[in-house]
PDB file of C-alpha atoms and ligand atoms in Angstrom:
ATOM      1  CA  UNK A  30       1.976  17.012 -11.808  1.00 86.00           C
ATOM      2  CA  UNK A  31       2.981  13.769 -10.098  1.00 94.00           C
ATOM      3  CA  UNK A  32       0.086  11.352  -9.521  1.00 96.00           C
ATOM      4  CA  UNK A  33       0.467  11.493  -5.743  1.00 98.00           C
ATOM      5  CA  UNK A  34       1.429  14.684  -3.906  1.00 98.00           C
ATOM      6  CA  UNK A  35       1.291  15.000  -0.153  1.00 97.00           C
ATOM      7  CA  UNK A  36       1.904  18.503   1.191  1.00 98.00           C
ATOM      8  CA  UNK A  37       2.258  19.270   4.868  1.00 97.00           C
ATOM      9  CA  UNK A  38      -0.309  16.769   6.073  1.00 97.00           C
ATOM     10  CA  UNK A  39      -0.531  16.010   9.765  1.00 98.00           C
ATOM     11  CA  UNK A  40      -2.916  14.149  12.027  1.00 98.00           C
ATOM     12  CA  UNK A  41      -3.726  14.687  15.678  1.00 97.00           C
ATOM     13  CA  UNK A  42      -5.926  12.375  17.723  1.00 96.00           C
ATOM     14  CA  UNK A  43      -6.837  14.545  20.714  1.00 94.00           C
ATOM     15  CA  UNK A  44      -3.523  15.356  22.333  1.00 94.00           C
ATOM     16  CA  UNK A  45      -1.602  12.671  20.390  1.00 94.00           C
ATOM     17  CA  UNK A  46       0.154  13.812  17.230  1.00 96.00           C
ATOM     18  CA  UNK A  47       0.288  10.660  15.092  1.00 97.00           C
ATOM     19  CA  UNK A  48       1.679  12.377  11.984  1.00 98.00           C
ATOM     20  CA  UNK A  49       3.680  15.628  11.920  1.00 97.00           C
ATOM     21  CA  UNK A  50       3.467  17.830   8.805  1.00 97.00           C
ATOM     22  CA  UNK A  51       4.682  15.536   6.048  1.00 96.00           C
ATOM     23  CA  UNK A  52       5.552  16.229   2.408  1.00 97.00           C
ATOM     24  CA  UNK A  53       6.378  13.722  -0.327  1.00 96.00           C
ATOM     25  CA  UNK A  54       5.310  12.706  -3.801  1.00 96.00           C
ATOM     26  CA  UNK A  55       5.141   9.547  -5.897  1.00 97.00           C
ATOM     27  CA  UNK A  56       5.784   9.449  -9.638  1.00 97.00           C
ATOM     28  CA  UNK A  57       3.979   7.556 -12.349  1.00 97.00           C
ATOM     29  CA  UNK A  58       5.489   4.081 -12.634  1.00 96.00           C
ATOM     30  CA  UNK A  59       7.137   4.415  -9.236  1.00 97.00           C
ATOM     31  CA  UNK A  60       7.021   2.107  -6.239  1.00 97.00           C
ATOM     32  CA  UNK A  61       7.584   4.034  -3.007  1.00 98.00           C
ATOM     33  CA  UNK A  62       8.289   1.994   0.119  1.00 97.00           C
ATOM     34  CA  UNK A  63       7.007   3.329   3.418  1.00 97.00           C
ATOM     35  CA  UNK A  64       8.954   2.079   6.401  1.00 96.00           C
ATOM     36  CA  UNK A  65       9.039   2.857  10.093  1.00 95.00           C
ATOM     37  CA  UNK A  66       8.728   1.256  13.504  1.00 95.00           C
ATOM     38  CA  UNK A  67       5.376   0.224  14.975  1.00 95.00           C
ATOM     39  CA  UNK A  68       3.382   3.358  15.705  1.00 95.00           C
ATOM     40  CA  UNK A  69       5.466   5.552  13.363  1.00 96.00           C
ATOM     41  CA  UNK A  70       2.350   6.806  11.570  1.00 97.00           C
ATOM     42  CA  UNK A  71       2.429   4.764   8.335  1.00 97.00           C
ATOM     43  CA  UNK A  72      -1.124   3.427   8.486  1.00 96.00           C
ATOM     44  CA  UNK A  73      -2.455   6.815   9.599  1.00 97.00           C
ATOM     45  CA  UNK A  74      -0.751   8.455   6.607  1.00 97.00           C
ATOM     46  CA  UNK A  75      -2.183   5.870   4.199  1.00 97.00           C
ATOM     47  CA  UNK A  76      -5.643   6.210   5.708  1.00 96.00           C
ATOM     48  CA  UNK A  77      -5.532   9.954   5.058  1.00 97.00           C
ATOM     49  CA  UNK A  78      -4.416   9.324   1.467  1.00 97.00           C
ATOM     50  CA  UNK A  79      -7.277   6.851   1.047  1.00 96.00           C
ATOM     51  CA  UNK A  80      -9.938   9.413   2.161  1.00 96.00           C
ATOM     52  CA  UNK A  81     -10.698   7.338   5.284  1.00 94.00           C
ATOM     53  CA  UNK A  82      -9.247   9.834   7.773  1.00 96.00           C
ATOM     54  CA  UNK A  83      -9.404  13.612   7.541  1.00 96.00           C
ATOM     55  CA  UNK A  84      -5.981  15.278   7.837  1.00 97.00           C
ATOM     56  CA  UNK A  85      -5.621  17.907  10.592  1.00 97.00           C
ATOM     57  CA  UNK A  86      -3.542  20.089   8.220  1.00 97.00           C
ATOM     58  CA  UNK A  87      -2.208  20.007   4.675  1.00 97.00           C
ATOM     59  CA  UNK A  88      -3.317  18.786   1.291  1.00 97.00           C
ATOM     60  CA  UNK A  89      -3.175  15.485  -0.602  1.00 98.00           C
ATOM     61  CA  UNK A  90      -3.778  15.200  -4.345  1.00 98.00           C
ATOM     62  CA  UNK A  91      -4.273  11.946  -6.222  1.00 97.00           C
ATOM     63  CA  UNK A  92      -4.184  12.290 -10.003  1.00 96.00           C
ATOM     64  CA  UNK A  93      -4.982  15.948  -9.502  1.00 96.00           C
ATOM     65  CA  UNK A  94      -8.026  15.337  -7.291  1.00 97.00           C
ATOM     66  CA  UNK A  95      -8.031  16.750  -3.785  1.00 97.00           C
ATOM     67  CA  UNK A  96      -8.495  14.005  -1.199  1.00 97.00           C
ATOM     68  CA  UNK A  97     -10.353  16.318   1.165  1.00 94.00           C
ATOM     69  CA  UNK A  98     -12.626  18.031  -1.363  1.00 96.00           C
ATOM     70  CA  UNK A  99     -13.070  15.402  -4.078  1.00 97.00           C
ATOM     71  CA  UNK A 100     -13.126  12.185  -2.068  1.00 96.00           C
ATOM     72  CA  UNK A 101     -15.484  10.351  -4.434  1.00 94.00           C
ATOM     73  CA  UNK A 102     -13.290  11.042  -7.468  1.00 95.00           C
ATOM     74  CA  UNK A 103     -10.202  10.023  -5.507  1.00 96.00           C
ATOM     75  CA  UNK A 104     -11.814   6.691  -4.588  1.00 93.00           C
ATOM     76  CA  UNK A 105     -12.218   5.752  -8.241  1.00 92.00           C
ATOM     77  CA  UNK A 106      -8.490   6.332  -8.789  1.00 95.00           C
ATOM     78  CA  UNK A 107      -7.147   4.266  -5.909  1.00 97.00           C
ATOM     79  CA  UNK A 108      -6.908   0.658  -4.796  1.00 95.00           C
ATOM     80  CA  UNK A 109      -6.357   0.190  -1.083  1.00 94.00           C
ATOM     81  CA  UNK A 110      -5.336  -2.716   1.085  1.00 93.00           C
ATOM     82  CA  UNK A 111      -5.030  -2.348   4.819  1.00 88.00           C
ATOM     83  CA  UNK A 112      -3.054  -4.643   7.099  1.00 74.00           C
ATOM     84  CA  UNK A 113      -4.452  -6.700   9.927  1.00 67.00           C
ATOM     85  CA  UNK A 114      -7.512  -8.864   9.642  1.00 68.00           C
ATOM     86  CA  UNK A 115      -9.082  -8.463   6.231  1.00 70.00           C
ATOM     87  CA  UNK A 116     -12.867  -8.291   6.397  1.00 83.00           C
ATOM     88  CA  UNK A 117     -14.466 -10.775   4.034  1.00 90.00           C
ATOM     89  CA  UNK A 118     -17.752 -12.547   3.507  1.00 94.00           C
ATOM     90  CA  UNK A 119     -16.860 -16.013   4.726  1.00 95.00           C
ATOM     91  CA  UNK A 120     -19.908 -17.666   3.178  1.00 96.00           C
ATOM     92  CA  UNK A 121     -19.098 -16.325  -0.258  1.00 97.00           C
ATOM     93  CA  UNK A 122     -16.431 -17.733  -2.576  1.00 97.00           C
ATOM     94  CA  UNK A 123     -13.224 -15.892  -3.370  1.00 97.00           C
ATOM     95  CA  UNK A 124     -14.651 -14.962  -6.782  1.00 97.00           C
ATOM     96  CA  UNK A 125     -17.871 -13.637  -5.226  1.00 97.00           C
ATOM     97  CA  UNK A 126     -15.924 -11.581  -2.686  1.00 96.00           C
ATOM     98  CA  UNK A 127     -13.818 -10.001  -5.431  1.00 97.00           C
ATOM     99  CA  UNK A 128     -16.860  -9.538  -7.687  1.00 97.00           C
ATOM    100  CA  UNK A 129     -18.723  -7.729  -4.905  1.00 95.00           C
ATOM    101  CA  UNK A 130     -15.996  -5.068  -4.871  1.00 93.00           C
ATOM    102  CA  UNK A 131     -15.931  -4.992  -8.661  1.00 95.00           C
ATOM    103  CA  UNK A 132     -19.637  -4.170  -8.808  1.00 95.00           C
ATOM    104  CA  UNK A 133     -19.072  -1.255  -6.417  1.00 91.00           C
ATOM    105  CA  UNK A 134     -16.812   0.175  -9.117  1.00 91.00           C
ATOM    106  CA  UNK A 135     -19.358  -0.391 -11.851  1.00 91.00           C
ATOM    107  CA  UNK A 136     -17.866  -3.575 -13.305  1.00 94.00           C
ATOM    108  CA  UNK A 137     -20.185  -6.381 -14.355  1.00 94.00           C
ATOM    109  CA  UNK A 138     -20.698  -9.479 -16.479  1.00 95.00           C
ATOM    110  CA  UNK A 139     -17.995 -10.843 -18.768  1.00 95.00           C
ATOM    111  CA  UNK A 140     -15.641  -7.934 -18.155  1.00 95.00           C
ATOM    112  CA  UNK A 141     -15.704  -8.493 -14.400  1.00 97.00           C
ATOM    113  CA  UNK A 142     -15.310 -12.262 -14.715  1.00 96.00           C
ATOM    114  CA  UNK A 143     -12.389 -11.893 -17.120  1.00 96.00           C
ATOM    115  CA  UNK A 144     -10.685  -9.465 -14.771  1.00 96.00           C
ATOM    116  CA  UNK A 145     -11.115 -11.875 -11.847  1.00 97.00           C
ATOM    117  CA  UNK A 146      -9.746 -14.756 -13.941  1.00 97.00           C
ATOM    118  CA  UNK A 147      -6.704 -12.663 -14.885  1.00 95.00           C
ATOM    119  CA  UNK A 148      -6.054 -11.741 -11.258  1.00 96.00           C
ATOM    120  CA  UNK A 149      -6.550 -15.363 -10.182  1.00 96.00           C
ATOM    121  CA  UNK A 150      -3.951 -16.373 -12.778  1.00 94.00           C
ATOM    122  CA  UNK A 151      -1.472 -13.719 -11.719  1.00 92.00           C
ATOM    123  CA  UNK A 152      -1.869 -14.545  -8.037  1.00 93.00           C
ATOM    124  CA  UNK A 153      -2.070 -18.316  -8.610  1.00 93.00           C
ATOM    125  CA  UNK A 154      -5.494 -18.589  -7.004  1.00 95.00           C
ATOM    126  CA  UNK A 155      -7.019 -20.872  -9.630  1.00 95.00           C
ATOM    127  CA  UNK A 156      -7.316 -23.825  -7.274  1.00 96.00           C
ATOM    128  CA  UNK A 157      -9.500 -21.980  -4.780  1.00 97.00           C
ATOM    129  CA  UNK A 158     -11.115 -19.080  -6.608  1.00 97.00           C
ATOM    130  CA  UNK A 159     -14.538 -20.770  -6.548  1.00 97.00           C
ATOM    131  CA  UNK A 160     -14.345 -22.026  -2.960  1.00 98.00           C
ATOM    132  CA  UNK A 161     -15.879 -20.321   0.058  1.00 97.00           C
ATOM    133  CA  UNK A 162     -13.303 -18.184   1.868  1.00 96.00           C
ATOM    134  CA  UNK A 163     -14.363 -19.173   5.437  1.00 94.00           C
ATOM    135  CA  UNK A 164     -11.774 -21.911   5.955  1.00 94.00           C
ATOM    136  CA  UNK A 165      -9.002 -20.233   3.897  1.00 93.00           C
ATOM    137  CA  UNK A 166      -5.543 -19.857   5.425  1.00 90.00           C
ATOM    138  CA  UNK A 167      -4.306 -16.355   6.215  1.00 86.00           C
ATOM    139  CA  UNK A 168      -2.173 -16.233   3.069  1.00 88.00           C
ATOM    140  CA  UNK A 169      -5.057 -17.405   0.862  1.00 91.00           C
ATOM    141  CA  UNK A 170      -7.266 -14.678   2.320  1.00 91.00           C
ATOM    142  CA  UNK A 171      -4.488 -12.156   1.759  1.00 90.00           C
ATOM    143  CA  UNK A 172      -4.396 -13.112  -1.929  1.00 92.00           C
ATOM    144  CA  UNK A 173      -8.158 -12.571  -2.174  1.00 94.00           C
ATOM    145  CA  UNK A 174      -7.710  -9.190  -0.472  1.00 93.00           C
ATOM    146  CA  UNK A 175      -4.972  -8.208  -2.951  1.00 93.00           C
ATOM    147  CA  UNK A 176      -7.156  -9.233  -5.911  1.00 95.00           C
ATOM    148  CA  UNK A 177     -10.060  -7.235  -4.452  1.00 95.00           C
ATOM    149  CA  UNK A 178      -7.810  -4.158  -4.178  1.00 94.00           C
ATOM    150  CA  UNK A 179      -6.866  -4.402  -7.856  1.00 95.00           C
ATOM    151  CA  UNK A 180     -10.167  -5.488  -9.414  1.00 96.00           C
ATOM    152  CA  UNK A 181     -10.989  -2.069 -10.889  1.00 95.00           C
ATOM    153  CA  UNK A 182      -7.451  -1.640 -12.279  1.00 95.00           C
ATOM    154  CA  UNK A 183      -6.707   1.470 -10.198  1.00 96.00           C
ATOM    155  CA  UNK A 184      -4.031   3.981 -11.260  1.00 96.00           C
ATOM    156  CA  UNK A 185      -2.786   4.558  -7.725  1.00 98.00           C
ATOM    157  CA  UNK A 186      -2.306   1.618  -5.376  1.00 97.00           C
ATOM    158  CA  UNK A 187      -1.887   1.924  -1.607  1.00 97.00           C
ATOM    159  CA  UNK A 188      -0.875  -1.278   0.150  1.00 96.00           C
ATOM    160  CA  UNK A 189      -0.387  -1.411   3.912  1.00 95.00           C
ATOM    161  CA  UNK A 190       1.797  -4.425   4.761  1.00 92.00           C
ATOM    162  CA  UNK A 191       0.529  -6.483   1.820  1.00 91.00           C
ATOM    163  CA  UNK A 192       2.941  -9.388   2.255  1.00 90.00           C
ATOM    164  CA  UNK A 193       2.275 -10.053   5.943  1.00 86.00           C
ATOM    165  CA  UNK A 194       1.088 -13.648   6.120  1.00 82.00           C
ATOM    166  CA  UNK A 195       2.266 -14.628   2.650  1.00 87.00           C
ATOM    167  CA  UNK A 196       4.646 -17.567   2.296  1.00 89.00           C
ATOM    168  CA  UNK A 197       7.874 -17.280   0.312  1.00 91.00           C
ATOM    169  CA  UNK A 198       6.392 -18.317  -3.029  1.00 89.00           C
ATOM    170  CA  UNK A 199       3.325 -16.121  -2.566  1.00 87.00           C
ATOM    171  CA  UNK A 200       5.612 -13.183  -1.729  1.00 91.00           C
ATOM    172  CA  UNK A 201       7.544 -13.837  -4.952  1.00 91.00           C
ATOM    173  CA  UNK A 202       4.275 -13.899  -6.932  1.00 90.00           C
ATOM    174  CA  UNK A 203       3.261 -10.663  -5.247  1.00 90.00           C
ATOM    175  CA  UNK A 204       6.553  -9.007  -6.208  1.00 93.00           C
ATOM    176  CA  UNK A 205       6.076 -10.065  -9.819  1.00 91.00           C
ATOM    177  CA  UNK A 206       2.627  -8.520  -9.743  1.00 91.00           C
ATOM    178  CA  UNK A 207       4.003  -5.229  -8.398  1.00 94.00           C
ATOM    179  CA  UNK A 208       6.673  -5.241 -11.102  1.00 94.00           C
ATOM    180  CA  UNK A 209       4.020  -5.806 -13.792  1.00 93.00           C
ATOM    181  CA  UNK A 210       1.920  -2.958 -12.398  1.00 93.00           C
ATOM    182  CA  UNK A 211       4.893  -0.630 -12.247  1.00 96.00           C
ATOM    183  CA  UNK A 212       5.657  -1.424 -15.899  1.00 95.00           C
ATOM    184  CA  UNK A 213       2.033  -0.617 -16.704  1.00 94.00           C
ATOM    185  CA  UNK A 214       2.671   2.881 -15.310  1.00 96.00           C
ATOM    186  CA  UNK A 215       0.832   2.525 -12.000  1.00 97.00           C
ATOM    187  CA  UNK A 216       1.822   4.564  -8.963  1.00 98.00           C
ATOM    188  CA  UNK A 217       2.357   2.398  -5.925  1.00 98.00           C
ATOM    189  CA  UNK A 218       2.879   3.061  -2.225  1.00 97.00           C
ATOM    190  CA  UNK A 219       3.442   0.134   0.044  1.00 95.00           C
ATOM    191  CA  UNK A 220       4.484  -0.292   3.635  1.00 95.00           C
ATOM    192  CA  UNK A 221       6.509  -3.172   4.924  1.00 94.00           C
ATOM    193  CA  UNK A 222       8.711  -4.201   7.829  1.00 92.00           C
ATOM    194  CA  UNK A 223      10.808  -6.365   5.517  1.00 92.00           C
ATOM    195  CA  UNK A 224      13.813  -4.355   4.385  1.00 92.00           C
ATOM    196  CA  UNK A 225      14.900  -7.021   1.882  1.00 91.00           C
ATOM    197  CA  UNK A 226      11.538  -6.777   0.176  1.00 93.00           C
ATOM    198  CA  UNK A 227      11.693  -2.980   0.211  1.00 94.00           C
ATOM    199  CA  UNK A 228      15.122  -3.052  -1.429  1.00 93.00           C
ATOM    200  CA  UNK A 229      13.974  -5.508  -4.104  1.00 92.00           C
ATOM    201  CA  UNK A 230      10.807  -3.639  -5.010  1.00 94.00           C
ATOM    202  CA  UNK A 231      11.100   0.064  -4.368  1.00 95.00           C
ATOM    203  CA  UNK A 232      12.470   2.878  -6.486  1.00 91.00           C
ATOM    204  CA  UNK A 233      12.500   5.175  -3.489  1.00 96.00           C
ATOM    205  CA  UNK A 234      11.734   4.846   0.220  1.00 97.00           C
ATOM    206  CA  UNK A 235      10.124   7.104   2.799  1.00 97.00           C
ATOM    207  CA  UNK A 236      11.222   6.462   6.361  1.00 96.00           C
ATOM    208  CA  UNK A 237       8.876   7.636   9.110  1.00 96.00           C
ATOM    209  CA  UNK A 238       9.740   7.861  12.782  1.00 95.00           C
ATOM    210  CA  UNK A 239       7.420   9.106  15.516  1.00 95.00           C
ATOM    211  CA  UNK A 240       5.237  10.806  12.926  1.00 96.00           C
ATOM    212  CA  UNK A 241       8.108  12.533  11.130  1.00 95.00           C
ATOM    213  CA  UNK A 242       9.641  11.844   7.737  1.00 95.00           C
ATOM    214  CA  UNK A 243      13.319  11.073   8.354  1.00 93.00           C
ATOM    215  CA  UNK A 244      14.291  10.253   4.782  1.00 93.00           C
ATOM    216  CA  UNK A 245      12.747  10.294   1.290  1.00 95.00           C
ATOM    217  CA  UNK A 246      14.955   9.065  -1.518  1.00 96.00           C
ATOM    218  CA  UNK A 247      16.535   6.083  -3.245  1.00 96.00           C
ATOM    219  CA  UNK A 248      18.094   3.139  -1.436  1.00 94.00           C
ATOM    220  CA  UNK A 249      21.533   3.962  -2.905  1.00 94.00           C
ATOM    221  CA  UNK A 250      21.133   7.518  -1.551  1.00 94.00           C
ATOM    222  CA  UNK A 251      20.163   6.057   1.820  1.00 92.00           C
ATOM    223  CA  UNK A 252      23.150   3.712   1.761  1.00 92.00           C
ATOM    224  CA  UNK A 253      25.472   6.606   0.884  1.00 90.00           C
ATOM    225  CA  UNK A 254      24.580   8.246   4.231  1.00 84.00           C
ATOM    226  CA  UNK A 255      26.379   5.608   6.270  1.00 86.00           C
ATOM    227  CA  UNK A 256      28.992   2.886   5.995  1.00 88.00           C
ATOM    228  CA  UNK A 257      26.603   0.382   7.615  1.00 90.00           C
ATOM    229  CA  UNK A 258      25.981  -2.295   5.000  1.00 90.00           C
ATOM    230  CA  UNK A 259      23.062  -4.237   6.499  1.00 91.00           C
ATOM    231  CA  UNK A 260      19.838  -2.340   5.751  1.00 91.00           C
ATOM    232  CA  UNK A 261      18.128  -3.416   8.987  1.00 92.00           C
ATOM    233  CA  UNK A 262      21.104  -2.093  10.971  1.00 91.00           C
ATOM    234  CA  UNK A 263      21.167   1.087   8.919  1.00 91.00           C
ATOM    235  CA  UNK A 264      17.453   1.606   9.579  1.00 91.00           C
ATOM    236  CA  UNK A 265      17.886   1.125  13.342  1.00 90.00           C
ATOM    237  CA  UNK A 266      20.878   3.456  13.343  1.00 90.00           C
ATOM    238  CA  UNK A 267      18.822   6.085  11.588  1.00 89.00           C
ATOM    239  CA  UNK A 268      15.758   5.894  13.806  1.00 89.00           C
ATOM    240  CA  UNK A 269      17.703   5.692  17.057  1.00 86.00           C
ATOM    241  CA  UNK A 270      19.852   8.655  15.968  1.00 80.00           C
ATOM    242  CA  UNK A 271      16.580  10.381  15.248  1.00 47.00           C
ATOM    243  CA  UNK A 272      18.191  13.124  13.175  1.00 53.00           C
ATOM    244  CA  UNK A 273      16.791  13.910   9.728  1.00 49.00           C
ATOM    245  CA  UNK A 274      19.241  13.095   6.923  1.00 49.00           C
ATOM    246  CA  UNK A 275      19.237  14.793   3.546  1.00 47.00           C
TER     247      UNK A 275
HETATM  248  N1  LIG B  13      -7.944   6.299  15.780  1.00 82.46           N
HETATM  249  C1  LIG B  13      -6.903   6.586  16.545  1.00 82.46           C
HETATM  250  N2  LIG B  13      -7.074   7.198  17.737  1.00 82.46           N
HETATM  251  C2  LIG B  13      -6.010   7.514  18.517  1.00 82.46           C
HETATM  252  N3  LIG B  13      -4.743   7.249  18.198  1.00 82.46           N
HETATM  253  C3  LIG B  13      -4.504   6.649  17.035  1.00 82.46           C
HETATM  254  C4  LIG B  13      -5.560   6.277  16.144  1.00 82.46           C
HETATM  255  N4  LIG B  13      -5.023   5.688  15.048  1.00 82.46           N
HETATM  256  C5  LIG B  13      -3.683   5.698  15.252  1.00 82.46           C
HETATM  257  N5  LIG B  13      -3.364   6.259  16.439  1.00 82.46           N
HETATM  258  C6  LIG B  13      -2.017   6.454  16.993  1.00 82.46           C
HETATM  259  O1  LIG B  13      -1.213   7.022  15.974  1.00 82.46           O
HETATM  260  C7  LIG B  13       0.117   6.523  16.047  1.00 82.46           C
HETATM  261  C8  LIG B  13       0.510   5.978  14.696  1.00 82.46           C
HETATM  262  O2  LIG B  13      -0.193   4.758  14.423  1.00 82.46           O
HETATM  263  P1  LIG B  13      -0.136   4.019  13.020  1.00 82.46           P
HETATM  264  O3  LIG B  13      -1.118   2.933  13.061  1.00 82.46           O
HETATM  265  O4  LIG B  13      -0.244   5.017  11.948  1.00 82.46           O
HETATM  266  O5  LIG B  13       1.337   3.422  13.020  1.00 82.46           O
HETATM  267  P2  LIG B  13       2.055   2.433  11.983  1.00 82.46           P
HETATM  268  O6  LIG B  13       3.311   3.124  11.539  1.00 82.46           O
HETATM  269  O7  LIG B  13       1.109   1.995  10.956  1.00 82.46           O
HETATM  270  O8  LIG B  13       2.486   1.201  12.921  1.00 82.46           O
HETATM  271  P3  LIG B  13       2.542  -0.411  12.624  1.00 82.46           P
HETATM  272  O9  LIG B  13       3.885  -0.655  12.003  1.00 82.46           O
HETATM  273  O10 LIG B  13       2.473  -0.998  13.994  1.00 82.46           O
HETATM  274  O11 LIG B  13       1.386  -0.767  11.754  1.00 82.46           O
HETATM  275  C9  LIG B  13       0.133   5.511  17.194  1.00 82.46           C
HETATM  276  O12 LIG B  13       0.619   6.139  18.337  1.00 82.46           O
HETATM  277  C10 LIG B  13      -1.337   5.155  17.349  1.00 82.46           C
HETATM  278  O13 LIG B  13      -1.623   4.769  18.666  1.00 82.46           O
HETATM  279 MG1  LIG B  14       0.336   0.179  10.428  1.00 82.46          MG
END
């Protein structure tokens, strides 16, 4: 069974249907890119996968565990990062913030410190890992948030707009990290509004529009659907046409 399977999940908020019944899967060692306009339902979908929101219908399984019925087990399997303002303890250092999350997953002592040092190396945070996060720039905080997401070395990684706020070099570092994790056999879902980044990083993409899945497949398969070369233009063409494509 694939590490992530989403079958017919939907979400209604009162009379608003944020996500229509949606089915897709993610393989081991795969990076799936989730794209769609503002309000398409990406964050809502990821929140359901992360056990934060209860789906109105359908079933999600993460490494075989049912998100609805085995939420605690699912939480040990996943690392999650949500977009927007990342909540952090401003009076604590970056290391302490990351360590706090690590302890929630049962990590401690040398093992935890080593893991934080490795992440700080990978994300080039060495210069500020032991400084208080209060005055950090947005990108520095985003790096801390990414490290916090990965501290327990999760098998399945859900990242909602992880590169928002990162500068060009930080985005490159982030891409290297994703590539390393993919090679280590992790299963990764990430949302982005940057089509160039999606093309560089993702094995397959899922395009959502108004709560529906318009496309799930490789970028070459997406490109084969139209003669439009520019991916941004192709995306707009697809969502304004509104018709599902195979
Ligand atoms: N808690 C909530 N209560 C009511 N409506 C909600 C709630 N959360 C999300 N929605 C609605 O669900 C729809 C999908 O929102 P969602 O945040 O999933 O979109 P998104 O694809 O992540 O957009 P963006 O690219 O702007 O982050 C929107 O219409 C939003 O207003
Ligand atoms: Mg969102």
